[in-house]
Tab-separated table of C-alpha atoms and ligand atoms in Angstrom:
chain	number	residue	atom	x	y	z
A	16	MET	CA	31.881	-128.843	12.459
A	17	SER	CA	29.486	-127.494	14.585
A	18	GLY	CA	30.698	-129.495	17.985
A	19	PRO	CA	29.190	-129.306	21.802
A	20	ASP	CA	32.216	-126.755	22.537
A	21	GLN	CA	31.741	-124.764	18.925
A	22	PRO	CA	29.781	-121.348	18.419
A	23	SER	CA	27.218	-121.683	16.959
A	24	VAL	CA	26.560	-117.992	16.101
A	25	VAL	CA	30.312	-116.102	16.204
A	26	VAL	CA	29.699	-111.552	16.448
A	27	VAL	CA	32.850	-109.758	15.455
A	28	GLY	CA	32.720	-106.483	17.519
A	29	ALA	CA	31.753	-106.042	21.063
A	30	GLY	CA	30.105	-102.271	20.522
A	31	ALA	CA	26.808	-100.757	21.007
A	32	ALA	CA	25.644	-103.287	17.435
A	33	GLY	CA	27.387	-106.467	18.436
A	34	LEU	CA	26.889	-106.794	22.082
A	35	THR	CA	22.935	-106.646	21.432
A	36	ALA	CA	23.648	-108.753	18.318
A	37	ALA	CA	25.506	-111.195	21.003
A	38	LEU	CA	22.274	-110.890	23.698
A	39	PHE	CA	19.705	-111.817	21.270
A	40	ALA	CA	21.484	-114.668	19.580
A	41	ALA	CA	22.700	-115.997	23.084
A	42	ARG	CA	18.874	-115.671	24.503
A	43	ALA	CA	17.226	-116.921	21.064
A	44	GLY	CA	19.509	-120.228	21.857
A	45	ALA	CA	22.272	-119.897	19.956
A	46	ARG	CA	26.603	-120.214	21.495
A	47	VAL	CA	27.611	-117.486	21.131
A	48	THR	CA	31.198	-116.183	20.623
A	49	LEU	CA	32.067	-112.350	20.730
A	50	LEU	CA	35.182	-111.182	19.420
A	51	GLU	CA	36.423	-107.735	20.049
A	52	SER	CA	39.550	-106.612	19.040
A	53	GLY	CA	40.097	-103.561	21.469
A	54	ARG	CA	41.435	-104.948	25.210
A	55	LYS	CA	37.847	-103.197	26.274
A	56	PRO	CA	34.451	-103.852	25.069
A	57	GLY	CA	32.413	-100.567	24.094
A	58	LEU	CA	35.052	-97.398	24.078
A	59	LYS	CA	32.557	-96.015	22.176
A	60	ILE	CA	29.275	-96.131	24.660
A	61	LEU	CA	32.271	-94.837	27.158
A	62	ALA	CA	33.796	-91.968	24.955
A	63	SER	CA	29.744	-91.391	24.365
A	64	GLY	CA	27.483	-87.902	25.242
A	65	GLY	CA	30.748	-86.526	26.537
A	66	GLY	CA	30.728	-89.825	29.142
A	67	ARG	CA	27.026	-89.928	29.560
A	68	CYS	CA	26.051	-91.946	26.948
A	69	ASN	CA	22.833	-90.548	24.775
A	70	VAL	CA	21.289	-93.972	24.738
A	71	LEU	CA	18.294	-92.679	22.767
A	72	PRO	CA	15.737	-90.488	21.510
A	73	SER	CA	13.066	-89.895	23.026
A	74	GLU	CA	11.184	-89.594	20.161
A	75	ALA	CA	11.833	-91.336	16.344
A	76	ALA	CA	10.709	-89.685	12.656
A	77	LEU	CA	12.067	-91.783	9.735
A	78	SER	CA	13.490	-88.312	8.621
A	79	ASP	CA	15.829	-88.269	11.389
A	80	PHE	CA	17.486	-90.431	9.825
A	81	PHE	CA	19.731	-90.843	6.497
A	82	THR	CA	20.770	-93.571	3.745
A	83	HIS	CA	21.431	-93.532	0.055
A	84	GLY	CA	18.909	-96.740	-0.126
A	85	SER	CA	15.117	-96.563	0.228
A	86	ASP	CA	13.810	-94.958	3.736
A	87	LYS	CA	11.285	-98.567	2.784
A	88	ALA	CA	13.955	-100.361	3.805
A	89	MET	CA	14.877	-98.624	6.704
A	90	ARG	CA	11.901	-98.014	8.097
A	91	ASN	CA	11.542	-101.832	8.030
A	92	VAL	CA	14.154	-102.791	10.230
A	93	LEU	CA	13.632	-99.413	12.357
A	94	ARG	CA	9.958	-100.593	13.242
A	95	GLY	CA	10.824	-103.881	13.917
A	96	TRP	CA	12.101	-102.757	17.192
A	97	PRO	CA	9.675	-99.578	18.136
A	98	LEU	CA	11.675	-97.350	20.375
A	99	ASP	CA	9.039	-97.360	23.440
A	100	ALA	CA	10.156	-101.256	22.913
A	101	VAL	CA	13.542	-100.239	23.140
A	102	THR	CA	13.397	-97.416	26.101
A	103	ARG	CA	11.587	-100.774	28.150
A	104	PHE	CA	14.456	-102.808	27.339
A	105	PHE	CA	17.039	-101.122	28.830
A	106	THR	CA	14.599	-100.183	31.871
A	107	ASP	CA	12.842	-102.822	32.609
A	108	ASP	CA	14.415	-105.263	31.151
A	109	LEU	CA	18.077	-104.369	31.935
A	110	GLY	CA	17.344	-102.363	34.854
A	111	LEU	CA	18.609	-99.101	33.852
A	112	PRO	CA	16.913	-95.764	35.233
A	113	LEU	CA	16.766	-93.259	32.285
A	114	LYS	CA	15.797	-89.814	32.473
A	115	THR	CA	14.714	-87.641	29.196
A	116	GLU	CA	15.789	-83.859	29.577
A	117	ALA	CA	14.855	-80.971	27.981
A	118	THR	CA	16.068	-81.291	24.693
A	119	GLY	CA	14.418	-84.856	23.779
A	120	LYS	CA	17.431	-86.621	24.623
A	121	VAL	CA	17.403	-89.453	26.833
A	122	PHE	CA	20.216	-90.607	29.326
A	123	PRO	CA	21.009	-92.536	32.150
A	124	VAL	CA	19.969	-90.748	35.494
A	125	SER	CA	23.279	-92.232	36.912
A	126	ASP	CA	24.569	-89.730	33.818
A	127	ARG	CA	27.608	-92.854	33.559
A	128	ALA	CA	27.952	-94.270	30.367
A	129	ARG	CA	30.127	-96.455	31.865
A	130	ASP	CA	26.655	-97.716	33.616
A	131	VAL	CA	25.024	-98.764	29.553
A	132	LEU	CA	28.102	-100.606	29.336
A	133	ASP	CA	27.422	-102.709	32.364
A	134	VAL	CA	24.138	-104.065	31.858
A	135	LEU	CA	24.210	-104.619	28.695
A	136	LEU	CA	28.095	-106.585	29.391
A	137	GLN	CA	26.102	-108.455	32.664
A	138	ALA	CA	23.651	-109.481	30.428
A	139	CYS	CA	25.311	-110.941	27.671
A	140	ALA	CA	27.044	-112.891	30.201
A	141	ASP	CA	23.945	-114.261	31.881
A	142	ALA	CA	22.538	-114.801	28.461
A	143	GLY	CA	25.983	-117.189	28.342
A	144	VAL	CA	27.389	-115.203	25.504
A	145	THR	CA	31.732	-115.683	25.471
A	146	LEU	CA	33.415	-112.699	25.048
A	147	ARG	CA	37.108	-112.778	23.819
A	148	THR	CA	38.654	-109.306	23.554
A	149	ARG	CA	42.584	-108.393	22.371
A	150	SER	CA	40.652	-110.685	19.271
A	151	ARG	CA	41.288	-109.084	15.965
A	152	VAL	CA	39.507	-110.216	12.954
A	153	HIS	CA	41.209	-109.823	9.447
A	154	ASP	CA	39.018	-112.246	6.898
A	155	LEU	CA	36.320	-114.589	6.940
A	156	ARG	CA	36.497	-117.223	4.421
A	157	TRP	CA	33.015	-119.559	3.611
A	158	GLU	CA	33.748	-123.409	3.398
A	159	ALA	CA	31.149	-125.216	1.726
A	160	ASP	CA	29.828	-128.535	3.292
A	161	ALA	CA	32.083	-131.070	2.127
A	162	GLY	CA	30.100	-133.428	-0.398
A	163	ASP	CA	28.098	-130.885	-1.603
A	164	ALA	CA	29.506	-129.957	-5.009
A	165	GLU	CA	27.468	-127.282	-6.322
A	166	GLU	CA	27.775	-125.256	-2.548
A	167	ALA	CA	31.391	-125.338	-2.866
A	168	GLN	CA	32.293	-124.473	-5.797
A	169	ALA	CA	29.798	-121.474	-5.444
A	170	ALA	CA	31.977	-121.117	-1.991
A	171	THR	CA	28.845	-119.511	-0.511
A	172	GLY	CA	25.275	-121.034	0.357
A	173	PRO	CA	24.060	-121.768	3.548
A	174	ALA	CA	25.205	-126.003	4.213
A	175	GLY	CA	28.527	-124.949	5.044
A	176	VAL	CA	30.575	-122.812	7.550
A	177	TRP	CA	32.865	-119.555	7.940
A	178	HIS	CA	36.435	-119.968	8.769
A	179	LEU	CA	37.430	-116.284	11.172
A	180	ARG	CA	40.692	-115.276	10.820
A	181	LEU	CA	42.296	-114.141	13.999
A	182	ASP	CA	45.484	-111.757	14.374
A	183	ASP	CA	47.819	-114.189	16.742
A	184	GLN	CA	45.161	-116.508	17.352
A	185	PRO	CA	44.233	-119.949	16.427
A	186	ALA	CA	41.016	-119.360	13.321
A	187	LEU	CA	37.702	-119.706	14.211
A	188	GLN	CA	34.845	-121.670	13.107
A	189	ALA	CA	31.107	-120.937	12.592
A	190	ARG	CA	27.942	-121.665	10.979
A	191	ARG	CA	26.746	-117.939	11.363
A	192	VAL	CA	29.181	-115.037	11.797
A	193	ILE	CA	27.236	-111.118	12.761
A	194	LEU	CA	29.794	-108.550	11.664
A	195	ALA	CA	29.269	-105.597	13.913
A	196	THR	CA	32.669	-103.823	13.991
A	197	GLY	CA	31.622	-99.734	12.966
A	198	GLY	CA	32.660	-97.293	10.531
A	199	LEU	CA	35.816	-95.141	10.762
A	200	SER	CA	34.629	-92.802	13.127
A	201	LEU	CA	37.040	-92.154	16.561
A	202	PRO	CA	39.316	-94.819	15.396
A	203	LYS	CA	41.440	-94.678	18.925
A	204	SER	CA	37.803	-96.451	19.732
A	205	GLY	CA	38.752	-99.440	17.249
A	206	SER	CA	37.040	-98.903	14.582
A	207	ASP	CA	39.603	-99.062	11.373
A	208	GLY	CA	37.487	-100.239	8.831
A	209	THR	CA	38.024	-104.076	8.868
A	210	GLY	CA	34.462	-105.319	8.586
A	211	TRP	CA	33.676	-102.881	5.118
A	212	ARG	CA	37.193	-104.729	3.905
A	213	VAL	CA	36.192	-107.357	4.361
A	214	VAL	CA	32.166	-108.010	3.079
A	215	GLU	CA	34.113	-105.814	-0.128
A	216	ARG	CA	36.394	-108.942	-0.198
A	217	LEU	CA	33.333	-111.206	-0.196
A	218	GLY	CA	31.078	-109.221	-3.156
A	219	HIS	CA	29.272	-105.902	-1.111
A	220	THR	CA	29.735	-103.208	-3.045
A	221	LEU	CA	29.393	-100.099	-0.643
A	222	THR	CA	27.807	-96.425	-0.672
A	223	PRO	CA	30.392	-93.473	-0.438
A	224	ARG	CA	31.003	-92.833	2.829
A	225	PHE	CA	32.035	-89.750	4.839
A	226	PRO	CA	32.414	-88.456	8.371
A	227	ALA	CA	29.489	-87.408	9.736
A	228	LEU	CA	28.650	-85.552	12.923
A	229	VAL	CA	32.223	-83.113	12.618
A	230	PRO	CA	33.376	-80.435	13.611
A	231	ILE	CA	34.291	-77.938	10.399
A	232	THR	CA	37.514	-76.019	9.664
A	233	VAL	CA	37.389	-72.702	8.544
A	234	SER	CA	40.228	-70.412	7.073
A	235	ASP	CA	39.553	-66.728	8.237
A	236	ALA	CA	42.156	-66.388	11.411
A	237	GLY	CA	39.009	-64.196	12.904
A	238	PHE	CA	36.717	-66.831	13.786
A	239	SER	CA	39.369	-69.246	15.305
A	240	GLY	CA	39.936	-66.578	17.486
A	241	LEU	CA	36.989	-67.121	19.064
A	242	SER	CA	37.760	-70.304	20.315
A	243	GLY	CA	35.248	-71.146	23.444
A	244	VAL	CA	32.129	-68.673	22.204
A	245	SER	CA	28.716	-70.143	22.276
A	246	VAL	CA	25.306	-69.105	20.081
A	247	PRO	CA	22.252	-69.438	19.176
A	248	VAL	CA	22.472	-69.617	15.133
A	249	THR	CA	20.218	-71.181	12.351
A	250	LEU	CA	22.965	-72.378	9.271
A	251	GLU	CA	22.068	-72.620	5.599
A	252	VAL	CA	23.964	-74.496	2.970
A	253	THR	CA	22.824	-74.180	-0.171
A	254	ASP	CA	24.186	-75.733	-3.464
A	255	ALA	CA	24.868	-72.526	-6.751
A	256	GLY	CA	22.475	-70.912	-4.529
A	257	LYS	CA	19.684	-73.684	-3.666
A	258	ARG	CA	18.526	-74.737	-0.836
A	259	VAL	CA	20.550	-77.901	0.514
A	260	ALA	CA	20.199	-77.952	4.315
A	261	VAL	CA	19.103	-75.580	7.306
A	262	GLU	CA	19.416	-76.483	10.982
A	263	THR	CA	18.665	-73.900	14.324
A	264	GLY	CA	20.726	-74.944	17.373
A	265	ASP	CA	23.964	-73.411	18.799
A	266	LEU	CA	27.297	-72.847	17.219
A	267	LEU	CA	30.745	-73.065	19.033
A	268	MET	CA	33.619	-71.549	17.487
A	269	THR	CA	37.093	-73.698	18.268
A	270	HIS	CA	40.734	-72.899	17.451
A	271	ARG	CA	40.357	-75.103	14.479
A	272	GLY	CA	36.352	-74.184	13.324
A	273	LEU	CA	32.995	-74.506	14.667
A	274	SER	CA	31.301	-77.441	16.669
A	275	GLY	CA	28.403	-77.626	18.884
A	276	PRO	CA	25.137	-79.446	17.859
A	277	ALA	CA	23.838	-77.117	14.684
A	278	VAL	CA	27.089	-77.701	12.943
A	279	LEU	CA	27.580	-81.407	13.541
A	280	GLN	CA	23.537	-81.901	12.243
A	281	ILE	CA	24.916	-79.859	8.673
A	282	SER	CA	28.129	-81.637	8.497
A	283	ARG	CA	26.705	-84.411	6.494
A	284	HIS	CA	26.015	-81.660	3.671
A	285	LEU	CA	29.462	-80.390	4.164
A	286	ALA	CA	31.654	-83.746	4.216
A	287	CYS	CA	29.555	-85.818	1.110
A	288	PRO	CA	31.330	-86.247	-1.937
A	289	GLY	CA	30.535	-83.467	-4.235
A	290	ALA	CA	29.802	-80.830	-1.736
A	291	GLU	CA	32.943	-78.631	-1.649
A	292	GLN	CA	31.167	-75.988	-4.138
A	293	ARG	CA	28.568	-75.564	-1.386
A	294	ALA	CA	28.479	-72.581	0.089
A	295	LEU	CA	27.338	-71.908	4.064
A	296	THR	CA	26.167	-69.137	5.731
A	297	LEU	CA	24.510	-68.188	9.077
A	298	ARG	CA	22.136	-65.748	11.261
A	299	TRP	CA	23.430	-64.880	13.756
A	300	LEU	CA	20.676	-65.353	17.048
A	301	ASP	CA	16.866	-65.795	16.430
A	302	ARG	CA	16.258	-62.201	15.558
A	303	ASP	CA	14.857	-59.702	13.040
A	304	TRP	CA	18.819	-57.628	12.668
A	305	ARG	CA	17.270	-55.561	10.082
A	306	ALA	CA	14.826	-54.566	12.621
A	307	ASP	CA	17.174	-54.012	15.363
A	308	LEU	CA	19.140	-51.945	13.418
A	309	GLY	CA	16.891	-50.015	12.052
A	310	ASP	CA	14.931	-46.129	13.215
A	311	GLY	CA	14.580	-47.499	16.757
A	312	SER	CA	18.230	-47.810	17.218
A	313	ALA	CA	19.473	-45.024	15.352
A	314	GLY	CA	21.092	-43.103	18.319
A	315	ARG	CA	23.204	-46.227	18.871
A	316	THR	CA	26.664	-47.060	17.746
A	317	ALA	CA	26.776	-50.068	15.807
A	318	GLY	CA	29.071	-51.905	18.466
A	319	ALA	CA	27.345	-50.676	20.874
A	320	ALA	CA	23.985	-52.677	18.853
A	321	LEU	CA	25.773	-55.438	18.020
A	322	ARG	CA	27.542	-56.078	22.015
A	323	SER	CA	24.387	-55.910	23.435
A	324	ALA	CA	23.526	-58.817	21.055
A	325	LEU	CA	26.500	-60.877	20.719
A	326	PRO	CA	29.364	-61.881	23.160
A	327	ARG	CA	31.703	-58.583	22.268
A	328	ARG	CA	34.636	-60.601	20.322
A	329	LEU	CA	32.299	-61.763	17.801
A	330	ALA	CA	30.371	-58.689	17.272
A	331	ASP	CA	33.901	-56.975	16.855
A	332	LEU	CA	34.717	-59.368	14.181
A	333	LEU	CA	31.549	-59.093	12.764
A	334	LEU	CA	32.286	-55.434	12.779
A	335	ARG	CA	35.363	-55.547	11.067
A	336	ARG	CA	33.866	-58.006	8.902
A	337	ALA	CA	31.593	-55.519	7.649
A	338	ASP	CA	33.864	-52.992	8.049
A	339	VAL	CA	31.979	-50.559	9.614
A	340	ALA	CA	33.708	-49.174	13.320
A	341	PRO	CA	32.681	-50.451	16.594
A	342	GLU	CA	31.628	-45.601	16.729
A	343	ALA	CA	29.939	-45.231	13.744
A	344	ARG	CA	25.923	-43.915	14.651
A	345	LEU	CA	23.898	-46.060	12.909
A	346	ALA	CA	22.031	-43.231	12.188
A	347	THR	CA	24.642	-42.009	9.859
A	348	LEU	CA	25.484	-45.255	8.324
A	349	PRO	CA	26.166	-45.441	4.624
A	350	LYS	CA	23.489	-47.527	2.857
A	351	HIS	CA	26.130	-50.076	1.623
A	352	GLN	CA	27.727	-50.316	5.323
A	353	ARG	CA	24.731	-51.413	6.769
A	354	LYS	CA	23.812	-53.482	3.697
A	355	ALA	CA	27.278	-55.240	4.686
A	356	LEU	CA	26.399	-55.683	8.048
A	357	LEU	CA	23.413	-56.930	7.750
A	358	ARG	CA	24.895	-59.240	5.432
A	359	GLN	CA	27.806	-60.021	8.700
A	360	LEU	CA	24.253	-60.446	10.698
A	361	GLU	CA	21.174	-62.439	8.413
A	362	ARG	CA	23.078	-64.227	5.731
A	363	CYS	CA	27.367	-64.374	7.072
A	364	PRO	CA	28.999	-65.861	4.850
A	365	ILE	CA	31.621	-68.844	6.164
A	366	PRO	CA	34.524	-69.541	4.635
A	367	TRP	CA	34.691	-73.085	5.384
A	368	THR	CA	37.449	-76.052	4.838
A	369	GLY	CA	36.486	-78.938	4.541
A	370	THR	CA	35.649	-81.026	8.228
A	371	GLU	CA	38.355	-82.782	11.031
A	372	GLY	CA	37.854	-85.938	9.590
A	373	TYR	CA	37.124	-89.581	11.325
A	374	LYS	CA	39.262	-88.404	14.281
A	375	THR	CA	36.703	-86.642	15.664
A	376	ALA	CA	33.132	-87.322	13.738
A	377	GLU	CA	30.055	-89.154	15.573
A	378	VAL	CA	29.723	-91.286	12.556
A	379	THR	CA	31.098	-91.914	9.408
A	380	ALA	CA	27.487	-92.119	6.684
A	381	GLY	CA	27.503	-95.137	4.085
A	382	GLY	CA	28.694	-98.361	3.818
A	383	VAL	CA	26.931	-101.506	2.911
A	384	PRO	CA	23.389	-100.580	1.479
A	385	LEU	CA	20.297	-102.408	3.409
A	386	SER	CA	19.391	-103.624	-0.042
A	387	GLN	CA	21.959	-106.200	-0.473
A	388	LEU	CA	21.178	-107.797	2.964
A	389	HIS	CA	17.560	-110.181	3.768
A	390	LEU	CA	15.387	-106.885	5.941
A	391	LYS	CA	13.928	-110.057	8.150
A	392	THR	CA	18.199	-110.887	9.399
A	393	LEU	CA	19.995	-108.787	7.876
A	394	GLU	CA	21.638	-111.925	6.344
A	395	SER	CA	23.943	-110.588	3.374
A	396	ARG	CA	22.575	-111.262	-0.230
A	397	VAL	CA	26.060	-111.627	-1.329
A	398	ALA	CA	27.238	-113.904	1.255
A	399	PRO	CA	24.967	-115.990	2.999
A	400	GLY	CA	25.485	-117.210	6.476
A	401	LEU	CA	26.602	-113.479	7.048
A	402	HIS	CA	24.825	-110.887	8.801
A	403	LEU	CA	25.625	-107.341	9.339
A	404	CYS	CA	24.228	-104.415	11.441
A	405	GLY	CA	25.296	-100.971	13.728
A	406	GLU	CA	26.627	-97.958	11.729
A	407	LEU	CA	28.423	-100.910	9.183
A	408	LEU	CA	25.423	-100.259	7.541
A	409	ASP	CA	23.680	-96.981	5.493
A	410	VAL	CA	22.495	-95.751	8.073
A	411	THR	CA	23.150	-92.614	10.210
A	412	GLY	CA	21.128	-90.432	12.473
A	413	ARG	CA	20.828	-87.486	13.480
A	414	LEU	CA	22.549	-86.124	16.786
A	415	GLY	CA	20.836	-87.037	20.033
A	416	GLY	CA	20.643	-90.629	20.258
A	417	TYR	CA	19.370	-91.560	17.005
A	418	ASN	CA	22.790	-93.452	15.830
A	419	PHE	CA	22.428	-95.876	19.201
A	420	LEU	CA	18.718	-96.669	18.168
A	421	TRP	CA	19.789	-97.776	15.089
A	422	ALA	CA	23.191	-100.004	16.494
A	423	TRP	CA	20.213	-101.491	19.766
A	424	VAL	CA	18.027	-102.726	17.140
A	425	SER	CA	19.655	-103.563	13.680
A	426	GLY	CA	21.747	-105.650	16.404
A	427	ARG	CA	18.459	-107.164	17.923
A	428	ARG	CA	17.637	-108.033	14.225
A	429	ALA	CA	20.938	-109.581	13.148
A	430	GLY	CA	21.561	-111.644	16.758
A	431	GLU	CA	18.081	-113.048	16.452
A	432	GLY	CA	17.975	-113.611	12.855
A	433	ALA	CA	21.369	-115.672	13.038
A	434	ALA	CA	20.362	-117.464	16.738
A	435	ARG	CA	17.240	-118.622	14.113
A	436	LEU	CA	18.867	-119.341	10.609
A	437	ALA	CA	21.913	-120.952	12.876
A	438	ARG	CA	19.650	-124.448	14.184
B	27	FAD	C1	32.680	-89.281	20.847
B	27	FAD	C2	31.231	-90.173	19.922
B	27	FAD	C3	30.113	-89.663	21.240
B	27	FAD	C4	28.611	-90.281	20.369
B	27	FAD	N1	28.172	-89.936	21.492
B	27	FAD	C5	27.212	-90.763	21.042
B	27	FAD	C6	25.385	-90.473	21.586
B	27	FAD	O1	25.653	-90.277	22.740
B	27	FAD	N2	24.358	-91.009	21.108
B	27	FAD	C7	24.174	-92.096	20.189
B	27	FAD	O2	23.812	-92.321	19.711
B	27	FAD	N3	25.339	-92.225	19.055
B	27	FAD	C8	26.724	-91.371	19.625
B	27	FAD	N4	27.984	-91.507	18.985
B	27	FAD	C9	27.879	-92.396	17.924
B	27	FAD	C10	27.618	-94.356	17.884
B	27	FAD	O3	28.735	-94.496	19.272
B	27	FAD	C11	27.938	-94.898	17.685
B	27	FAD	O4	27.178	-94.492	16.038
B	27	FAD	C12	27.731	-96.527	17.347
B	27	FAD	O5	28.747	-96.419	18.902
B	27	FAD	C13	27.999	-97.395	16.229
B	27	FAD	O6	27.609	-98.993	16.719
B	27	FAD	P1	28.780	-99.609	16.502
B	27	FAD	O7	28.638	-100.905	17.323
B	27	FAD	O8	27.961	-100.486	15.166
B	27	FAD	O9	30.121	-99.626	16.043
B	27	FAD	P2	31.408	-99.361	17.497
B	27	FAD	O10	30.853	-98.816	18.263
B	27	FAD	O11	32.146	-98.856	16.783
B	27	FAD	O12	31.824	-100.503	17.678
B	27	FAD	C14	32.374	-101.619	16.462
B	27	FAD	C15	33.736	-102.925	17.529
B	27	FAD	O13	33.926	-103.215	17.457
B	27	FAD	C16	34.984	-103.346	17.380
B	27	FAD	N5	36.130	-104.180	16.340
B	27	FAD	C17	36.416	-102.831	14.596
B	27	FAD	N6	37.029	-104.008	14.388
B	27	FAD	C18	37.006	-105.178	14.828
B	27	FAD	C19	37.672	-106.858	14.200
B	27	FAD	N7	38.744	-106.686	12.723
B	27	FAD	N8	37.464	-107.005	14.891
B	27	FAD	C20	36.744	-107.495	16.112
B	27	FAD	N9	36.743	-106.262	16.842
B	27	FAD	C21	36.501	-105.316	16.221
B	27	FAD	C22	36.153	-102.607	17.686
B	27	FAD	O14	37.080	-101.985	18.396
B	27	FAD	C23	34.655	-101.986	18.336
B	27	FAD	O15	34.622	-102.358	19.923
B	27	FAD	C24	29.053	-91.169	19.361
B	27	FAD	C25	30.132	-91.389	18.899
B	27	FAD	C26	31.453	-90.929	19.268
B	27	FAD	C27	32.184	-91.251	18.696
């Protein structure tokens, strides 16, 4: 094969990672076709950051990322394209002005996710990438070059061609394929897990996958009655009394449970396999409640003390849970009631029942371990000629632009690697 019209590299999935992979493969000299199952590319970019796209963080450390595998491998990939260089890629190369907000999150100055997608699509078009939408790949098959019996027997190896099977379209062939089909989160954006099914059929094994950066559900109807209330908190997850994780930040009550940055950040520790027995507690506000309810406020009622610090509906819920009447004077509060009230304020047990799942999760944790790839090119060690990037891999980041950072960095590495090896 490999006629003048055939692509040398086919990228599957036009999300953040696939667009970057296609762009850098084309700039490195490959003839690139980018296949997208949806009617439009980059839907998750458009949905991101509340429609503003938190395109990058302003700072990044290895501890902002998670993997079941080796930190060293993850660092190897991340260091390949340092954050300041990625930032310059957007501002200087793609011409997208960026701004850093007080939270440390980086957004386009225009506050429009559309602009992020548009500059990527324009750069791909300028580099000669052929984008084909409504082109869903459902399987990949390797065919070794005729005459190479050993390769043919192994049904893998570099001397051959990938056949990409598409829904309702003729198969496509390419020497190099980059899979960038994403995870399972936000299925309406096109993420249906096909990529993982394909690589499993080819012999890859996957680390456990679960929704991350996801709202959690609670069984206490009192909390759901507070939908819309937002409060700064410190959350703690423990397992058999041992601390597993702590997060400080805003919590938002929803009609199904809890959301907001602090909850999303800690949710992976409740969503991962084996987390069912874990306990979630929280401290409301960053304050010393023991002192607040101490001698200085002895003349006040419990209701006045709590309502002056917390939203009234929340204060009343905590009083009910502690079995303390709002009009009870703090000075005369029995010891067991003071203790119960302090528990609700400082180590408030949250009856969590699960998460909202992939439907609302921002990312899927787990996936293809980096140990199954050549790190320099993100080429599969199991299926040579196949490169993987983005959320498909067993790397996720914290909230704050880290997941896109991983998508851009891994996409570029896979794109350049595939183009080099396709020559
Ligand atoms: C609501 C929401 C908001 C988010 N906000 C942020 C944010 O502000 N900052 C941040 O860093 N991260 C954010 N994220 C996470 C971020 O969007 C993902 O980490 C990132 O998009 C992953 O990129 P990807 O290219 O690997 O996968 P995706 O973006 O999921 O792209 C995969 C693409 O492949 C296509 N595809 C799938 N299967 C096939 C197939 N078989 N054939 C052809 N095409 C296929 C899909 O249609 C899709 O277009 C957010 C996620 C969500 C859901």
